[in-house]
């Protein structure tokens, strides 16, 4: 049952769920999704809203118009393909997301009704991360729209970018919720309870632990395309500046190693900040989950349950924690501290390929080290870094057929700043 207001602690799990509810209301107000929660049935379902369907249809028309007719663009249009792929993938997996959300709601209700006042535990760190990711997303979306110098590009790109970034918000919220639930379940191991009461709660908690493991794998499967697009986006921004933009400028008689424009630097910094926050949330979830699993083996009094005295002396024994975990549906890999699967590819229900969190973090750190080392090594070998500014004023003219009029796209007073790492050849 829900707790009364005086029993709520400061920034508890209930407040986290309420904050998610406010985000959902804002998304409904902006017509960003049509998933609704039915209080009577206590399940998520699809709400048929004509306005939302109209916004989806309008976004599709804008994207088609943008890709077919606007060949003159300022900021790289190729990155939009990375945004569109996850959006199409999520439309295909809407029912999968609905099942996962309903399973999360069921686990939340059962733990809340079982643990009572123990369910209300302070999760200040999770609440701060949830607020931080919202602020970061708003700043990134604002900068991306503001950096487009043409109103047509702003309107056509806005809905696609907003949908792409909201997937990150849902991904982070999923891990924040998982982290908060494990903080709640740790109360069974640390709170002062009678042995029989602790044993009864632990059976239910371990049953929910097996469901939480499945929910986390479903989340990693659902957002696998998104995480792949993030890795690809970060890699393309950096390696294109180092490899594709490098070369010999014969007119200036210099060898260019790195050409990185200011908007690319800012964009790369924003994406790194977002992914860094996401990795911090994932690491918090893994740490609190491992703490829960380690606490199962270290708390000896949990296992102090004997058979009824009417049984023979041979049957008088302590039930092992492993027996209880197996009886509650936990797989052997869920009984010890295991690595966390962040990316999982499935075909139907069969798992084809998985990547662990360590792989993504190692790649992320390796890329950051490379970003720092390339300029340092180049400058130590005689390369010089300089800043160049270009003022662009041009009109793009396109004619589609003999009978149609030409379409003009004018860009005025656009300044592109570029950091160039080069070495004089002469």
CSV table of C-alpha atoms in Angstrom, one decimal:
chain,number,residue,atom,x,y,z
A,1,UNK,CA,0.0,0.0,0.0
A,2,UNK,CA,1.2,3.6,-0.6
A,3,UNK,CA,2.8,5.2,2.4
A,4,UNK,CA,1.3,8.2,4.1
A,5,UNK,CA,2.9,11.6,3.6
A,6,UNK,CA,4.6,11.9,7.0
A,7,UNK,CA,6.5,8.7,6.5
A,8,UNK,CA,8.2,9.9,3.3
A,9,UNK,CA,11.9,10.6,3.7
A,10,UNK,CA,13.7,13.4,1.9
A,11,UNK,CA,14.2,12.5,-1.8
A,12,UNK,CA,13.0,8.9,-1.3
A,13,UNK,CA,12.1,6.3,-4.0
A,14,UNK,CA,8.5,7.6,-4.0
A,15,UNK,CA,9.8,11.1,-5.0
A,16,UNK,CA,11.8,9.6,-7.8
A,17,UNK,CA,8.7,7.9,-9.2
A,18,UNK,CA,6.8,11.2,-8.9
A,19,UNK,CA,9.5,13.0,-10.8
A,20,UNK,CA,9.2,10.4,-13.6
A,21,UNK,CA,5.5,11.1,-13.6
A,22,UNK,CA,6.0,14.8,-14.1
A,23,UNK,CA,8.3,14.0,-17.0
A,24,UNK,CA,5.6,11.8,-18.5
A,25,UNK,CA,3.0,14.6,-18.2
A,26,UNK,CA,5.3,17.0,-20.0
A,27,UNK,CA,5.9,14.5,-22.8
A,28,UNK,CA,2.1,14.1,-23.1
A,29,UNK,CA,1.7,17.9,-23.2
A,30,UNK,CA,4.3,18.2,-26.0
A,31,UNK,CA,2.8,15.2,-27.9
A,32,UNK,CA,6.0,13.2,-27.7
A,33,UNK,CA,4.5,9.7,-27.0
A,34,UNK,CA,1.2,8.0,-26.4
A,35,UNK,CA,2.0,5.6,-23.6
A,36,UNK,CA,-0.5,6.0,-20.7
A,37,UNK,CA,-0.8,4.4,-17.3
A,38,UNK,CA,-4.2,3.1,-16.3
A,39,UNK,CA,-4.7,3.5,-12.6
A,40,UNK,CA,-7.6,1.1,-12.4
A,41,UNK,CA,-5.8,-1.8,-14.2
A,42,UNK,CA,-2.4,-0.6,-12.9
A,43,UNK,CA,-0.8,-1.2,-16.3
A,44,UNK,CA,0.7,0.8,-19.1
A,45,UNK,CA,-1.1,0.9,-22.4
A,46,UNK,CA,-1.2,2.8,-25.6
A,47,UNK,CA,-3.5,5.9,-25.6
A,48,UNK,CA,-5.0,6.7,-29.0
A,49,UNK,CA,-4.4,10.4,-29.4
A,50,UNK,CA,-5.0,12.0,-32.8
A,51,UNK,CA,-2.7,15.0,-32.0
A,52,UNK,CA,0.2,12.7,-31.3
A,53,UNK,CA,-0.3,10.8,-34.6
A,54,UNK,CA,-0.5,14.1,-36.5
A,55,UNK,CA,2.8,15.2,-35.0
A,56,UNK,CA,4.4,11.9,-36.0
A,57,UNK,CA,3.0,12.3,-39.6
A,58,UNK,CA,4.2,15.9,-39.7
A,59,UNK,CA,7.7,14.9,-38.5
A,60,UNK,CA,7.9,12.2,-41.3
A,61,UNK,CA,7.0,14.8,-43.9
A,62,UNK,CA,9.6,17.2,-42.6
A,63,UNK,CA,12.3,14.6,-42.7
A,64,UNK,CA,11.4,13.5,-46.2
A,65,UNK,CA,11.4,17.1,-47.3
A,66,UNK,CA,14.7,17.7,-45.7
A,67,UNK,CA,16.5,14.7,-47.2
A,68,UNK,CA,15.0,15.0,-50.7
A,69,UNK,CA,15.1,18.8,-51.3
A,70,UNK,CA,17.5,20.5,-49.0
A,71,UNK,CA,21.0,19.5,-50.3
A,72,UNK,CA,22.5,22.8,-49.0
A,73,UNK,CA,23.2,22.4,-45.3
A,74,UNK,CA,25.6,23.9,-42.8
A,75,UNK,CA,26.0,21.3,-40.1
A,76,UNK,CA,26.6,17.7,-41.1
A,77,UNK,CA,23.4,16.2,-42.3
A,78,UNK,CA,24.8,12.6,-42.3
A,79,UNK,CA,24.5,12.4,-38.5
A,80,UNK,CA,20.7,12.5,-38.9
A,81,UNK,CA,20.8,9.0,-40.2
A,82,UNK,CA,22.2,8.0,-36.8
A,83,UNK,CA,19.2,9.7,-35.2
A,84,UNK,CA,16.6,8.2,-37.4
A,85,UNK,CA,17.6,4.6,-37.1
A,86,UNK,CA,16.9,4.3,-33.3
A,87,UNK,CA,13.6,6.1,-33.8
A,88,UNK,CA,12.5,3.6,-36.4
A,89,UNK,CA,13.7,0.7,-34.3
A,90,UNK,CA,11.7,1.8,-31.3
A,91,UNK,CA,8.6,2.1,-33.3
A,92,UNK,CA,9.1,-1.5,-34.2
A,93,UNK,CA,9.7,-2.5,-30.5
A,94,UNK,CA,6.8,-0.5,-28.9
A,95,UNK,CA,5.2,-3.7,-27.6
A,96,UNK,CA,8.5,-4.8,-26.1
A,97,UNK,CA,8.8,-1.5,-24.2
A,98,UNK,CA,5.2,-1.8,-23.0
A,99,UNK,CA,5.9,-5.3,-21.5
A,100,UNK,CA,9.1,-4.0,-19.8
A,101,UNK,CA,7.3,-1.0,-18.3
A,102,UNK,CA,4.4,-3.2,-17.0
A,103,UNK,CA,6.9,-5.6,-15.4
A,104,UNK,CA,8.7,-2.7,-13.7
A,105,UNK,CA,5.4,-1.4,-12.4
A,106,UNK,CA,4.5,-4.8,-11.0
A,107,UNK,CA,7.8,-5.2,-9.2
A,108,UNK,CA,7.5,-1.8,-7.8
A,109,UNK,CA,4.0,-2.5,-6.4
A,110,UNK,CA,4.9,-5.8,-4.9
A,111,UNK,CA,7.9,-4.5,-3.1
A,112,UNK,CA,6.0,-1.5,-1.9
A,113,UNK,CA,3.2,-3.6,-0.4
A,114,UNK,CA,5.7,-6.2,1.0
A,115,UNK,CA,8.2,-3.9,2.7
A,116,UNK,CA,5.9,-1.2,4.0
A,117,UNK,CA,7.9,1.6,5.6
A,118,UNK,CA,11.2,0.0,4.6
A,119,UNK,CA,10.3,0.8,1.0
A,120,UNK,CA,10.7,4.6,1.7
A,121,UNK,CA,14.4,5.0,1.7
A,122,UNK,CA,16.4,8.1,0.7
A,123,UNK,CA,18.1,8.0,-2.7
A,124,UNK,CA,19.6,11.5,-3.0
A,125,UNK,CA,22.3,10.5,-5.5
A,126,UNK,CA,19.8,8.9,-7.9
A,127,UNK,CA,17.5,11.9,-7.7
A,128,UNK,CA,20.4,14.3,-8.4
A,129,UNK,CA,21.4,12.2,-11.5
A,130,UNK,CA,17.8,12.3,-12.8
A,131,UNK,CA,17.7,16.0,-12.4
A,132,UNK,CA,21.1,16.5,-14.0
A,133,UNK,CA,20.4,14.4,-17.1
A,134,UNK,CA,17.2,16.5,-17.7
A,135,UNK,CA,19.2,19.8,-17.5
A,136,UNK,CA,21.9,18.4,-19.8
A,137,UNK,CA,19.4,17.2,-22.4
A,138,UNK,CA,17.7,20.6,-22.5
A,139,UNK,CA,21.0,22.4,-22.9
A,140,UNK,CA,22.1,20.1,-25.7
A,141,UNK,CA,18.8,20.3,-27.6
A,142,UNK,CA,18.8,24.1,-27.3
A,143,UNK,CA,22.4,24.3,-28.6
A,144,UNK,CA,21.7,22.0,-31.5
A,145,UNK,CA,18.7,23.9,-32.6
A,146,UNK,CA,20.4,27.3,-32.0
A,147,UNK,CA,23.5,26.2,-34.0
A,148,UNK,CA,21.4,25.7,-37.2
A,149,UNK,CA,21.4,29.0,-39.1
A,150,UNK,CA,18.3,28.3,-41.2
A,151,UNK,CA,14.7,28.2,-39.9
A,152,UNK,CA,13.8,25.4,-42.3
A,153,UNK,CA,16.5,23.2,-41.0
A,154,UNK,CA,15.5,24.0,-37.4
A,155,UNK,CA,11.9,22.9,-38.0
A,156,UNK,CA,12.8,19.8,-39.9
A,157,UNK,CA,15.5,18.6,-37.5
A,158,UNK,CA,13.8,19.5,-34.2
A,159,UNK,CA,11.4,16.6,-33.8
A,160,UNK,CA,14.0,14.0,-34.9
A,161,UNK,CA,16.6,15.3,-32.4
A,162,UNK,CA,14.0,15.6,-29.6
A,163,UNK,CA,12.9,12.0,-30.1
A,164,UNK,CA,16.5,10.8,-30.2
A,165,UNK,CA,17.5,12.5,-26.9
A,166,UNK,CA,14.3,11.4,-25.1
A,167,UNK,CA,15.5,7.8,-25.6
A,168,UNK,CA,18.5,8.7,-23.5
A,169,UNK,CA,16.3,10.1,-20.9
A,170,UNK,CA,14.2,6.9,-20.7
A,171,UNK,CA,17.4,4.8,-20.7
A,172,UNK,CA,18.9,6.7,-17.8
A,173,UNK,CA,15.6,6.7,-15.9
A,174,UNK,CA,15.4,2.9,-16.2
A,175,UNK,CA,18.8,2.5,-14.6
A,176,UNK,CA,18.0,5.1,-11.9
A,177,UNK,CA,14.9,3.1,-11.1
A,178,UNK,CA,16.8,-0.2,-10.9
A,179,UNK,CA,19.4,1.5,-8.7
A,180,UNK,CA,16.7,2.8,-6.4
A,181,UNK,CA,15.0,-0.6,-6.1
A,182,UNK,CA,18.2,-2.3,-5.1
A,183,UNK,CA,18.7,0.4,-2.4
A,184,UNK,CA,15.3,-0.6,-1.1
A,185,UNK,CA,16.1,-4.3,-1.2
A,186,UNK,CA,19.3,-3.7,0.8
A,187,UNK,CA,17.1,-2.6,3.7
A,188,UNK,CA,16.1,-6.3,4.2
A,189,UNK,CA,19.8,-7.1,5.0
A,190,UNK,CA,20.6,-4.1,7.1
A,191,UNK,CA,17.3,-3.2,9.0
A,192,UNK,CA,16.6,-4.6,12.5
A,193,UNK,CA,14.0,-7.3,11.9
A,194,UNK,CA,13.0,-10.6,13.5
A,195,UNK,CA,14.5,-13.6,11.8
A,196,UNK,CA,11.1,-15.0,10.6
A,197,UNK,CA,10.1,-11.5,9.3
A,198,UNK,CA,13.5,-11.1,7.5
A,199,UNK,CA,13.2,-14.6,6.1
A,200,UNK,CA,9.7,-14.0,4.7
A,201,UNK,CA,10.7,-10.7,3.2
A,202,UNK,CA,13.9,-12.2,1.7
A,203,UNK,CA,12.0,-14.8,-0.2
A,204,UNK,CA,9.9,-12.1,-1.9
A,205,UNK,CA,13.0,-9.9,-2.5
A,206,UNK,CA,14.9,-12.7,-4.1
A,207,UNK,CA,12.0,-13.5,-6.4
A,208,UNK,CA,12.0,-9.8,-7.4
A,209,UNK,CA,15.7,-10.0,-7.9
A,210,UNK,CA,15.3,-12.6,-10.7
A,211,UNK,CA,12.7,-10.3,-12.4
A,212,UNK,CA,15.0,-7.3,-12.1
A,213,UNK,CA,17.8,-9.2,-13.8
A,214,UNK,CA,15.4,-10.0,-16.7
A,215,UNK,CA,14.2,-6.3,-16.8
A,216,UNK,CA,17.8,-5.1,-17.0
A,217,UNK,CA,18.5,-7.5,-19.9
A,218,UNK,CA,15.4,-6.3,-21.7
A,219,UNK,CA,16.5,-2.7,-21.2
A,220,UNK,CA,19.9,-3.5,-22.7
A,221,UNK,CA,18.2,-5.2,-25.7
A,222,UNK,CA,15.8,-2.3,-26.2
A,223,UNK,CA,18.4,0.4,-26.2
A,224,UNK,CA,21.2,-1.5,-28.0
A,225,UNK,CA,20.6,0.4,-31.2
A,226,UNK,CA,20.7,3.7,-29.3
A,227,UNK,CA,24.0,2.8,-27.6
A,228,UNK,CA,25.5,1.7,-31.0
A,229,UNK,CA,24.4,5.1,-32.5
A,230,UNK,CA,26.1,7.0,-29.7
A,231,UNK,CA,29.4,5.1,-30.2
A,232,UNK,CA,29.2,5.7,-34.0
A,233,UNK,CA,28.3,9.3,-33.6
A,234,UNK,CA,31.3,10.1,-31.2
A,235,UNK,CA,33.6,8.1,-33.4
A,236,UNK,CA,32.6,9.8,-36.6
A,237,UNK,CA,33.0,13.3,-35.2
A,238,UNK,CA,36.5,12.6,-34.1
A,239,UNK,CA,38.0,10.2,-36.7
A,240,UNK,CA,36.6,12.2,-39.6
A,241,UNK,CA,38.4,15.3,-38.3
A,242,UNK,CA,41.6,13.4,-37.9
A,243,UNK,CA,41.6,11.1,-41.0
A,244,UNK,CA,39.2,12.5,-43.6
A,245,UNK,CA,40.2,16.1,-43.1
A,246,UNK,CA,43.9,15.4,-43.0
A,247,UNK,CA,46.1,15.8,-46.0
A,248,UNK,CA,48.5,18.1,-47.8
A,249,UNK,CA,47.4,21.7,-48.6
A,250,UNK,CA,49.6,22.5,-51.6
A,251,UNK,CA,48.7,26.2,-51.8
A,252,UNK,CA,49.7,26.8,-48.2
A,253,UNK,CA,52.6,24.2,-48.3
A,254,UNK,CA,51.7,22.5,-45.1
A,255,UNK,CA,50.7,19.0,-43.9
A,256,UNK,CA,47.3,19.1,-42.0
A,257,UNK,CA,46.9,16.4,-39.3
A,258,UNK,CA,43.8,17.6,-37.6
A,259,UNK,CA,41.0,20.0,-38.7
A,260,UNK,CA,38.3,20.4,-36.1
A,261,UNK,CA,35.7,23.1,-36.2
A,262,UNK,CA,34.4,24.8,-33.1
A,263,UNK,CA,30.8,23.4,-33.5
A,264,UNK,CA,32.3,19.9,-33.6
A,265,UNK,CA,34.2,20.5,-30.4
A,266,UNK,CA,31.2,21.7,-28.6
A,267,UNK,CA,29.0,18.9,-29.9
A,268,UNK,CA,31.6,16.3,-28.9
A,269,UNK,CA,31.9,17.9,-25.5
A,270,UNK,CA,28.1,17.8,-25.0
A,271,UNK,CA,27.8,14.2,-26.1
A,272,UNK,CA,30.7,13.2,-23.8
A,273,UNK,CA,29.0,14.9,-20.9
A,274,UNK,CA,25.7,13.1,-21.5
A,275,UNK,CA,27.4,9.7,-21.9
A,276,UNK,CA,29.6,10.3,-18.9
A,277,UNK,CA,26.4,10.9,-16.8
A,278,UNK,CA,24.9,7.8,-18.2
A,279,UNK,CA,27.9,5.7,-17.3
A,280,UNK,CA,27.9,7.1,-13.8
A,281,UNK,CA,24.3,6.0,-13.4
A,282,UNK,CA,25.0,2.6,-14.7
A,283,UNK,CA,28.1,2.2,-12.4
A,284,UNK,CA,25.9,3.3,-9.4
A,285,UNK,CA,23.4,0.6,-10.3
A,286,UNK,CA,26.1,-2.1,-10.7
A,287,UNK,CA,27.7,-1.1,-7.4
A,288,UNK,CA,24.4,-1.3,-5.4
A,289,UNK,CA,23.4,-4.6,-7.1
A,290,UNK,CA,26.8,-6.1,-6.2
A,291,UNK,CA,26.5,-4.8,-2.6
A,292,UNK,CA,23.1,-6.6,-2.3
A,293,UNK,CA,24.5,-9.9,-3.6
A,294,UNK,CA,27.6,-9.7,-1.4
A,295,UNK,CA,25.3,-8.9,1.6
A,296,UNK,CA,23.4,-12.2,1.0
A,297,UNK,CA,26.5,-14.3,1.6
A,298,UNK,CA,27.9,-12.2,4.5
A,299,UNK,CA,24.6,-12.1,6.6
A,300,UNK,CA,24.7,-15.4,8.5
A,301,UNK,CA,21.5,-14.9,10.5
A,302,UNK,CA,19.4,-15.0,7.4
A,303,UNK,CA,20.1,-18.7,7.0
A,304,UNK,CA,19.2,-19.5,10.7
A,305,UNK,CA,15.9,-21.3,9.9
A,306,UNK,CA,15.5,-24.9,11.0
A,307,UNK,CA,13.0,-27.5,10.1
A,308,UNK,CA,10.1,-28.2,12.5
A,309,UNK,CA,11.0,-30.1,15.6
A,310,UNK,CA,8.7,-33.0,14.6
A,311,UNK,CA,11.1,-33.9,11.9
A,312,UNK,CA,13.9,-36.4,12.6
A,313,UNK,CA,17.3,-35.3,13.7
A,314,UNK,CA,18.7,-36.1,10.2
A,315,UNK,CA,16.4,-33.5,8.7
A,316,UNK,CA,17.3,-30.9,11.3
A,317,UNK,CA,19.5,-28.6,9.2
A,318,UNK,CA,19.9,-25.0,8.0
A,319,UNK,CA,18.4,-24.2,4.7
A,320,UNK,CA,21.2,-22.8,2.5
A,321,UNK,CA,20.9,-19.4,0.8
A,322,UNK,CA,21.6,-21.1,-2.6
A,323,UNK,CA,18.5,-23.3,-2.2
A,324,UNK,CA,16.4,-20.3,-1.5
A,325,UNK,CA,17.7,-18.4,-4.5
A,326,UNK,CA,17.1,-21.3,-6.8
A,327,UNK,CA,13.6,-21.8,-5.4
A,328,UNK,CA,12.8,-18.2,-6.1
A,329,UNK,CA,13.7,-18.4,-9.8
A,330,UNK,CA,17.3,-17.1,-9.8
A,331,UNK,CA,19.7,-18.5,-12.4
A,332,UNK,CA,23.2,-19.5,-11.3
A,333,UNK,CA,24.7,-16.3,-12.9
A,334,UNK,CA,22.4,-14.2,-10.6
A,335,UNK,CA,23.8,-15.7,-7.4
A,336,UNK,CA,27.2,-14.0,-7.6
A,337,UNK,CA,28.5,-10.5,-8.6
A,338,UNK,CA,28.6,-10.7,-12.3
A,339,UNK,CA,29.4,-8.3,-15.1
A,340,UNK,CA,26.8,-6.1,-16.5
A,341,UNK,CA,25.5,-6.6,-20.0
A,342,UNK,CA,24.9,-3.1,-21.6
A,343,UNK,CA,24.3,-4.1,-25.2
A,344,UNK,CA,22.4,-7.2,-26.3
A,345,UNK,CA,21.3,-8.3,-29.7
A,346,UNK,CA,18.3,-10.7,-30.0
A,347,UNK,CA,16.5,-12.4,-32.8
A,348,UNK,CA,13.1,-13.3,-31.4
A,349,UNK,CA,14.0,-14.6,-27.9
A,350,UNK,CA,17.4,-16.0,-28.7
A,351,UNK,CA,20.4,-13.9,-27.7
A,352,UNK,CA,22.9,-13.5,-30.6
A,353,UNK,CA,25.5,-11.1,-29.3
A,354,UNK,CA,26.2,-9.3,-26.1
A,355,UNK,CA,28.6,-6.6,-25.0
A,356,UNK,CA,29.4,-5.9,-21.4
A,357,UNK,CA,29.7,-2.5,-19.8
A,358,UNK,CA,33.4,-2.8,-19.4
A,359,UNK,CA,33.8,-2.9,-23.3
A,360,UNK,CA,31.9,0.4,-23.7
A,361,UNK,CA,33.7,2.1,-20.9
A,362,UNK,CA,37.1,1.0,-22.2
A,363,UNK,CA,36.3,2.2,-25.7
A,364,UNK,CA,35.0,5.5,-24.3
A,365,UNK,CA,38.2,6.0,-22.2
A,366,UNK,CA,40.5,5.0,-25.1
A,367,UNK,CA,38.8,7.5,-27.3
A,368,UNK,CA,39.3,10.3,-24.7
A,369,UNK,CA,42.9,9.4,-24.3
A,370,UNK,CA,43.4,9.5,-28.1
A,371,UNK,CA,41.7,12.9,-28.3
A,372,UNK,CA,44.3,14.2,-25.7
A,373,UNK,CA,47.4,12.4,-27.0
A,374,UNK,CA,47.2,13.3,-30.7
A,375,UNK,CA,47.7,17.1,-30.2
A,376,UNK,CA,50.4,16.5,-27.6
A,377,UNK,CA,52.4,14.1,-29.8
A,378,UNK,CA,51.9,16.3,-32.9
A,379,UNK,CA,53.0,19.5,-31.2
A,380,UNK,CA,56.1,17.7,-29.7
A,381,UNK,CA,57.0,16.7,-33.3
A,382,UNK,CA,56.9,20.3,-34.7
A,383,UNK,CA,53.2,20.6,-35.6
A,384,UNK,CA,51.6,24.0,-34.8
A,385,UNK,CA,48.0,24.6,-33.8
A,386,UNK,CA,46.2,27.6,-35.2
A,387,UNK,CA,42.8,29.1,-35.3
A,388,UNK,CA,41.2,30.0,-38.6
A,389,UNK,CA,37.9,31.9,-39.3
A,390,UNK,CA,35.9,31.7,-42.5
A,391,UNK,CA,33.0,34.0,-43.3
A,392,UNK,CA,30.4,32.2,-45.5
A,393,UNK,CA,27.9,34.0,-47.7
A,394,UNK,CA,26.4,31.8,-50.3
A,395,UNK,CA,23.1,31.0,-52.1
A,396,UNK,CA,22.4,27.4,-53.0
A,397,UNK,CA,20.2,27.1,-56.1
A,398,UNK,CA,18.5,23.8,-57.0
A,399,UNK,CA,16.3,23.1,-60.0
A,400,UNK,CA,14.4,19.7,-59.9
A,401,UNK,CA,12.8,19.6,-63.4
A,402,UNK,CA,12.6,21.6,-66.5
A,403,UNK,CA,9.2,23.0,-65.8
A,404,UNK,CA,9.7,23.8,-62.1
A,405,UNK,CA,11.2,26.9,-60.6
A,406,UNK,CA,14.6,26.9,-58.9
A,407,UNK,CA,14.7,26.8,-55.1
A,408,UNK,CA,17.1,29.2,-53.4
A,409,UNK,CA,18.6,28.7,-50.0
A,410,UNK,CA,20.6,31.7,-48.8
A,411,UNK,CA,23.1,31.5,-45.9
A,412,UNK,CA,24.5,34.9,-44.8
A,413,UNK,CA,27.1,36.0,-42.3
A,414,UNK,CA,28.0,32.5,-41.1
A,415,UNK,CA,31.3,32.3,-39.4
A,416,UNK,CA,33.0,28.9,-39.1
A,417,UNK,CA,35.9,28.7,-36.7
A,418,UNK,CA,38.4,25.9,-37.3
A,419,UNK,CA,41.3,24.6,-35.2
A,420,UNK,CA,44.0,23.3,-37.5
A,421,UNK,CA,47.0,21.2,-36.4
A,422,UNK,CA,49.5,21.5,-39.3
A,423,UNK,CA,53.2,21.4,-40.1
A,424,UNK,CA,55.0,23.5,-42.7
A,425,UNK,CA,56.5,21.5,-45.5
A,426,UNK,CA,58.8,24.1,-47.0
